[in-house]
Amino acid sequence: MKLYLTRHGQTDWNLEMRAQGRCDQPLNDTGRNQAIALRDKIAGLDFDICYTSPLKRASETAKIAVNGRSEIIYHDSLIERSFGDFEGKIIKSWSELVDGVNIDDPELTKITGGVETVQSVLARTKTFLDELKAKHPIDAKILVVGHGGMSKAFDWLLSEHDPDAFYGKTHLGNCELKMYEI
């Protein structure tokens, strides 16, 4: 099975370096143009279905990129990681906001301010991947439109990494596309 993973196009909050999390921000003009460029990039790919986060920035990206070529399924497991009390705030460094804590530490079981743990994000992503494997044939080609935090979870679960690797080493840019074999 081939999984094509992409992140939504740019929003105004991306430009402002604001933590979006589950805040439902739309694409800006640049983001729409990025989605159009993604549509052109994937025009030659024959994917079977598209899954997307229901948040505006991802669902709008999916609609533009797919351009009516396949069914789009909105899936709550693909919603962005919750950044709790920090959503909407300008982020220079997460560790400054969260009392010096690396919020991408997979060992943390609780994070101040209601930030969703990496363990929770990984569990949601694994459940989604298991669902894909159960629902679709082994030769399926699937497009997934999601978020930066989710892209880290997909990469962690689907890529080889040594025991010393840090979570979040891969973070997709807006409308960047990455392919995984699952």
PDB file of C-alpha atoms in Angstrom:
ATOM      1  CA  MET A   1       0.000   0.000   0.000  1.00  0.00           C
ATOM      2  CA  LYS A   2       1.253   3.465  -0.860  1.00  0.00           C
ATOM      3  CA  LEU A   3       0.399   6.334   1.425  1.00  0.00           C
ATOM      4  CA  TYR A   4       0.919   9.842   0.078  1.00  0.00           C
ATOM      5  CA  LEU A   5       1.012  12.245   2.995  1.00  0.00           C
ATOM      6  CA  THR A   6       0.789  16.008   2.675  1.00  0.00           C
ATOM      7  CA  ARG A   7       0.318  18.921   5.008  1.00  0.00           C
ATOM      8  CA  HIS A   8      -2.263  21.640   4.443  1.00  0.00           C
ATOM      9  CA  GLY A   9      -1.433  24.871   2.652  1.00  0.00           C
ATOM     10  CA  GLN A  10      -0.362  28.034   4.418  1.00  0.00           C
ATOM     11  CA  THR A  11      -2.614  29.994   6.771  1.00  0.00           C
ATOM     12  CA  ASP A  12      -2.170  33.465   8.206  1.00  0.00           C
ATOM     13  CA  TRP A  13      -1.308  31.829  11.539  1.00  0.00           C
ATOM     14  CA  ASN A  14       1.525  29.906   9.855  1.00  0.00           C
ATOM     15  CA  LEU A  15       2.965  33.244   8.759  1.00  0.00           C
ATOM     16  CA  GLU A  16       2.573  34.689  12.238  1.00  0.00           C
ATOM     17  CA  MET A  17       4.149  31.600  13.845  1.00  0.00           C
ATOM     18  CA  ARG A  18       1.014  30.999  15.931  1.00  0.00           C
ATOM     19  CA  ALA A  19       0.235  27.577  17.350  1.00  0.00           C
ATOM     20  CA  GLN A  20      -2.827  26.467  15.408  1.00  0.00           C
ATOM     21  CA  GLY A  21      -3.544  23.063  16.859  1.00  0.00           C
ATOM     22  CA  ARG A  22      -7.269  22.539  16.678  1.00  0.00           C
ATOM     23  CA  CYS A  23      -8.148  26.167  15.953  1.00  0.00           C
ATOM     24  CA  ASP A  24      -9.974  26.058  12.645  1.00  0.00           C
ATOM     25  CA  GLN A  25      -8.034  28.458  10.436  1.00  0.00           C
ATOM     26  CA  PRO A  26      -8.694  28.740   6.674  1.00  0.00           C
ATOM     27  CA  LEU A  27      -6.046  28.836   3.977  1.00  0.00           C
ATOM     28  CA  ASN A  28      -4.744  32.214   2.878  1.00  0.00           C
ATOM     29  CA  ASP A  29      -4.098  33.077  -0.791  1.00  0.00           C
ATOM     30  CA  THR A  30      -0.604  31.579  -0.646  1.00  0.00           C
ATOM     31  CA  GLY A  31      -2.057  28.393   0.851  1.00  0.00           C
ATOM     32  CA  ARG A  32      -4.621  28.115  -1.933  1.00  0.00           C
ATOM     33  CA  ASN A  33      -1.850  28.562  -4.514  1.00  0.00           C
ATOM     34  CA  GLN A  34       0.200  25.874  -2.741  1.00  0.00           C
ATOM     35  CA  ALA A  35      -2.812  23.528  -2.940  1.00  0.00           C
ATOM     36  CA  ILE A  36      -3.134  24.262  -6.668  1.00  0.00           C
ATOM     37  CA  ALA A  37       0.576  23.466  -7.120  1.00  0.00           C
ATOM     38  CA  LEU A  38       0.018  20.237  -5.162  1.00  0.00           C
ATOM     39  CA  ARG A  39      -2.917  19.394  -7.454  1.00  0.00           C
ATOM     40  CA  ASP A  40      -0.608  19.783 -10.442  1.00  0.00           C
ATOM     41  CA  LYS A  41       2.124  17.720  -8.769  1.00  0.00           C
ATOM     42  CA  ILE A  42      -0.200  14.784  -8.042  1.00  0.00           C
ATOM     43  CA  ALA A  43      -2.062  14.968 -11.365  1.00  0.00           C
ATOM     44  CA  GLY A  44      -0.186  11.889 -12.605  1.00  0.00           C
ATOM     45  CA  LEU A  45      -0.805   9.855  -9.444  1.00  0.00           C
ATOM     46  CA  ASP A  46      -3.638   7.404  -9.604  1.00  0.00           C
ATOM     47  CA  PHE A  47      -4.736   7.296  -5.959  1.00  0.00           C
ATOM     48  CA  ASP A  48      -7.832   5.413  -4.850  1.00  0.00           C
ATOM     49  CA  ILE A  49      -9.118   7.668  -2.094  1.00  0.00           C
ATOM     50  CA  CYS A  50      -8.256  10.766  -0.106  1.00  0.00           C
ATOM     51  CA  TYR A  51      -8.534  11.085   3.665  1.00  0.00           C
ATOM     52  CA  THR A  52      -8.343  14.480   5.316  1.00  0.00           C
ATOM     53  CA  SER A  53      -8.606  16.165   8.659  1.00  0.00           C
ATOM     54  CA  PRO A  54     -11.956  17.946   8.983  1.00  0.00           C
ATOM     55  CA  LEU A  55     -10.238  21.225   9.938  1.00  0.00           C
ATOM     56  CA  LYS A  56     -10.710  23.947   7.281  1.00  0.00           C
ATOM     57  CA  ARG A  57      -7.060  24.318   6.303  1.00  0.00           C
ATOM     58  CA  ALA A  58      -6.696  20.598   5.563  1.00  0.00           C
ATOM     59  CA  SER A  59     -10.114  19.991   4.029  1.00  0.00           C
ATOM     60  CA  GLU A  60      -9.769  23.007   1.734  1.00  0.00           C
ATOM     61  CA  THR A  61      -6.325  21.774   0.656  1.00  0.00           C
ATOM     62  CA  ALA A  62      -7.782  18.316  -0.059  1.00  0.00           C
ATOM     63  CA  LYS A  63     -10.654  19.701  -2.150  1.00  0.00           C
ATOM     64  CA  ILE A  64      -8.329  21.820  -4.262  1.00  0.00           C
ATOM     65  CA  ALA A  65      -5.660  19.115  -4.648  1.00  0.00           C
ATOM     66  CA  VAL A  66      -8.046  16.270  -5.451  1.00  0.00           C
ATOM     67  CA  ASN A  67     -10.101  18.456  -7.786  1.00  0.00           C
ATOM     68  CA  GLY A  68     -12.981  15.943  -7.928  1.00  0.00           C
ATOM     69  CA  ARG A  69     -10.791  12.994  -8.976  1.00  0.00           C
ATOM     70  CA  SER A  70     -11.645  10.830  -5.989  1.00  0.00           C
ATOM     71  CA  GLU A  71     -13.783  10.586  -2.914  1.00  0.00           C
ATOM     72  CA  ILE A  72     -12.648  12.608   0.108  1.00  0.00           C
ATOM     73  CA  ILE A  73     -13.262  11.143   3.549  1.00  0.00           C
ATOM     74  CA  TYR A  74     -13.074  13.418   6.575  1.00  0.00           C
ATOM     75  CA  HIS A  75     -11.495  11.556   9.479  1.00  0.00           C
ATOM     76  CA  ASP A  76     -11.270  12.850  13.039  1.00  0.00           C
ATOM     77  CA  SER A  77      -8.122  10.815  13.741  1.00  0.00           C
ATOM     78  CA  LEU A  78      -6.290  13.170  11.374  1.00  0.00           C
ATOM     79  CA  ILE A  79      -7.133  16.333  13.307  1.00  0.00           C
ATOM     80  CA  GLU A  80      -4.080  18.274  14.439  1.00  0.00           C
ATOM     81  CA  ARG A  81      -2.448  17.734  17.791  1.00  0.00           C
ATOM     82  CA  SER A  82      -4.031  19.830  20.496  1.00  0.00           C
ATOM     83  CA  PHE A  83      -1.760  22.545  21.818  1.00  0.00           C
ATOM     84  CA  GLY A  84      -4.196  23.332  24.619  1.00  0.00           C
ATOM     85  CA  ASP A  85      -3.825  26.735  26.257  1.00  0.00           C
ATOM     86  CA  PHE A  86      -1.079  27.678  23.782  1.00  0.00           C
ATOM     87  CA  GLU A  87      -3.283  27.658  20.677  1.00  0.00           C
ATOM     88  CA  GLY A  88      -3.333  31.075  19.063  1.00  0.00           C
ATOM     89  CA  LYS A  89      -0.121  32.173  20.787  1.00  0.00           C
ATOM     90  CA  ILE A  90       3.007  33.128  18.884  1.00  0.00           C
ATOM     91  CA  ILE A  91       5.540  30.329  19.246  1.00  0.00           C
ATOM     92  CA  LYS A  92       9.248  31.090  19.204  1.00  0.00           C
ATOM     93  CA  SER A  93      10.094  28.009  21.214  1.00  0.00           C
ATOM     94  CA  TRP A  94       7.735  25.512  22.822  1.00  0.00           C
ATOM     95  CA  SER A  95      10.140  25.019  25.688  1.00  0.00           C
ATOM     96  CA  GLU A  96       9.828  28.704  26.615  1.00  0.00           C
ATOM     97  CA  LEU A  97       6.059  28.362  26.838  1.00  0.00           C
ATOM     98  CA  VAL A  98       5.905  25.022  28.599  1.00  0.00           C
ATOM     99  CA  ASP A  99       8.373  25.599  31.421  1.00  0.00           C
ATOM    100  CA  GLY A 100      11.412  24.215  29.576  1.00  0.00           C
ATOM    101  CA  VAL A 101       9.641  20.961  28.636  1.00  0.00           C
ATOM    102  CA  ASN A 102      10.172  19.438  25.194  1.00  0.00           C
ATOM    103  CA  ILE A 103       6.569  18.752  24.190  1.00  0.00           C
ATOM    104  CA  ASP A 104       7.826  16.293  21.537  1.00  0.00           C
ATOM    105  CA  ASP A 105       9.269  13.966  24.197  1.00  0.00           C
ATOM    106  CA  PRO A 106       7.450  10.655  23.600  1.00  0.00           C
ATOM    107  CA  GLU A 107       8.010   9.628  27.230  1.00  0.00           C
ATOM    108  CA  LEU A 108       5.827  12.396  28.663  1.00  0.00           C
ATOM    109  CA  THR A 109       2.449  11.214  29.918  1.00  0.00           C
ATOM    110  CA  LYS A 110       1.122  14.678  30.741  1.00  0.00           C
ATOM    111  CA  ILE A 111       2.026  18.173  29.575  1.00  0.00           C
ATOM    112  CA  THR A 112       1.136  21.457  31.263  1.00  0.00           C
ATOM    113  CA  GLY A 113      -1.558  23.584  29.654  1.00  0.00           C
ATOM    114  CA  GLY A 114      -3.542  20.766  28.092  1.00  0.00           C
ATOM    115  CA  VAL A 115      -1.063  19.999  25.313  1.00  0.00           C
ATOM    116  CA  GLU A 116      -1.780  16.571  23.794  1.00  0.00           C
ATOM    117  CA  THR A 117       1.049  14.126  24.438  1.00  0.00           C
ATOM    118  CA  VAL A 118       3.057  12.475  21.692  1.00  0.00           C
ATOM    119  CA  GLN A 119       1.799   9.129  23.014  1.00  0.00           C
ATOM    120  CA  SER A 120      -1.778  10.205  22.320  1.00  0.00           C
ATOM    121  CA  VAL A 121      -0.951  11.456  18.809  1.00  0.00           C
ATOM    122  CA  LEU A 122       0.924   8.235  18.013  1.00  0.00           C
ATOM    123  CA  ALA A 123      -1.991   6.120  19.279  1.00  0.00           C
ATOM    124  CA  ARG A 124      -4.485   8.013  17.075  1.00  0.00           C
ATOM    125  CA  THR A 125      -2.217   7.708  14.072  1.00  0.00           C
ATOM    126  CA  LYS A 126      -1.604   3.986  14.620  1.00  0.00           C
ATOM    127  CA  THR A 127      -5.351   3.364  14.897  1.00  0.00           C
ATOM    128  CA  PHE A 128      -5.871   5.224  11.625  1.00  0.00           C
ATOM    129  CA  LEU A 129      -3.135   3.206   9.882  1.00  0.00           C
ATOM    130  CA  ASP A 130      -4.593  -0.064  11.172  1.00  0.00           C
ATOM    131  CA  GLU A 131      -7.976   1.015   9.840  1.00  0.00           C
ATOM    132  CA  LEU A 132      -6.487   1.734   6.404  1.00  0.00           C
ATOM    133  CA  LYS A 133      -4.876  -1.712   6.305  1.00  0.00           C
ATOM    134  CA  ALA A 134      -8.164  -3.365   7.259  1.00  0.00           C
ATOM    135  CA  LYS A 135     -10.311  -1.399   4.776  1.00  0.00           C
ATOM    136  CA  HIS A 136      -8.164  -1.174   1.673  1.00  0.00           C
ATOM    137  CA  PRO A 137      -6.375  -3.677  -0.555  1.00  0.00           C
ATOM    138  CA  ILE A 138      -2.635  -4.092  -0.197  1.00  0.00           C
ATOM    139  CA  ASP A 139      -2.021  -2.293  -3.514  1.00  0.00           C
ATOM    140  CA  ALA A 140      -4.145   0.759  -2.658  1.00  0.00           C
ATOM    141  CA  LYS A 141      -2.810   4.266  -3.223  1.00  0.00           C
ATOM    142  CA  ILE A 142      -4.093   6.657  -0.589  1.00  0.00           C
ATOM    143  CA  LEU A 143      -3.695  10.412  -0.246  1.00  0.00           C
ATOM    144  CA  VAL A 144      -3.812  11.811   3.303  1.00  0.00           C
ATOM    145  CA  VAL A 145      -4.073  15.556   3.910  1.00  0.00           C
ATOM    146  CA  GLY A 146      -3.229  16.546   7.444  1.00  0.00           C
ATOM    147  CA  HIS A 147      -1.127  18.745   9.671  1.00  0.00           C
ATOM    148  CA  GLY A 148       2.450  19.295  10.815  1.00  0.00           C
ATOM    149  CA  GLY A 149       2.015  17.522  14.146  1.00  0.00           C
ATOM    150  CA  MET A 150       0.361  14.565  12.480  1.00  0.00           C
ATOM    151  CA  SER A 151       3.120  14.350   9.872  1.00  0.00           C
ATOM    152  CA  LYS A 152       5.597  13.784  12.704  1.00  0.00           C
ATOM    153  CA  ALA A 153       3.518  10.867  13.998  1.00  0.00           C
ATOM    154  CA  PHE A 154       3.182   9.262  10.557  1.00  0.00           C
ATOM    155  CA  ASP A 155       6.909   9.557   9.980  1.00  0.00           C
ATOM    156  CA  TRP A 156       7.744   8.093  13.398  1.00  0.00           C
ATOM    157  CA  LEU A 157       5.472   5.098  12.841  1.00  0.00           C
ATOM    158  CA  LEU A 158       6.334   4.463   9.185  1.00  0.00           C
ATOM    159  CA  SER A 159      10.078   5.181   8.995  1.00  0.00           C
ATOM    160  CA  GLU A 160      13.111   3.392  10.264  1.00  0.00           C
ATOM    161  CA  HIS A 161      14.759   5.184  13.149  1.00  0.00           C
ATOM    162  CA  ASP A 162      17.479   4.252  15.571  1.00  0.00           C
ATOM    163  CA  PRO A 163      16.876   4.196  19.331  1.00  0.00           C
ATOM    164  CA  ASP A 164      18.586   7.577  19.732  1.00  0.00           C
ATOM    165  CA  ALA A 165      16.467   9.314  17.095  1.00  0.00           C
ATOM    166  CA  PHE A 166      14.309  12.150  18.294  1.00  0.00           C
ATOM    167  CA  TYR A 167      10.589  12.317  17.658  1.00  0.00           C
ATOM    168  CA  GLY A 168       9.596  14.959  15.170  1.00  0.00           C
ATOM    169  CA  LYS A 169      12.727  14.874  13.024  1.00  0.00           C
ATOM    170  CA  THR A 170      10.498  15.083   9.960  1.00  0.00           C
ATOM    171  CA  HIS A 171       8.072  17.938   9.697  1.00  0.00           C
ATOM    172  CA  LEU A 172       6.357  18.542   6.378  1.00  0.00           C
ATOM    173  CA  GLY A 173       6.230  22.044   4.968  1.00  0.00           C
ATOM    174  CA  ASN A 174       2.968  23.414   3.654  1.00  0.00           C
ATOM    175  CA  CYS A 175       1.727  21.168   0.812  1.00  0.00           C
ATOM    176  CA  GLU A 176       4.936  19.142   0.870  1.00  0.00           C
ATOM    177  CA  LEU A 177       4.305  15.550  -0.230  1.00  0.00           C
ATOM    178  CA  LYS A 178       5.938  12.419   1.144  1.00  0.00           C
ATOM    179  CA  MET A 179       5.272   8.810   0.141  1.00  0.00           C
ATOM    180  CA  TYR A 180       5.385   5.805   2.453  1.00  0.00           C
ATOM    181  CA  GLU A 181       4.990   2.097   1.761  1.00  0.00           C
ATOM    182  CA  ILE A 182       2.833   0.419   4.412  1.00  0.00           C
TER     183      ILE A 182
END
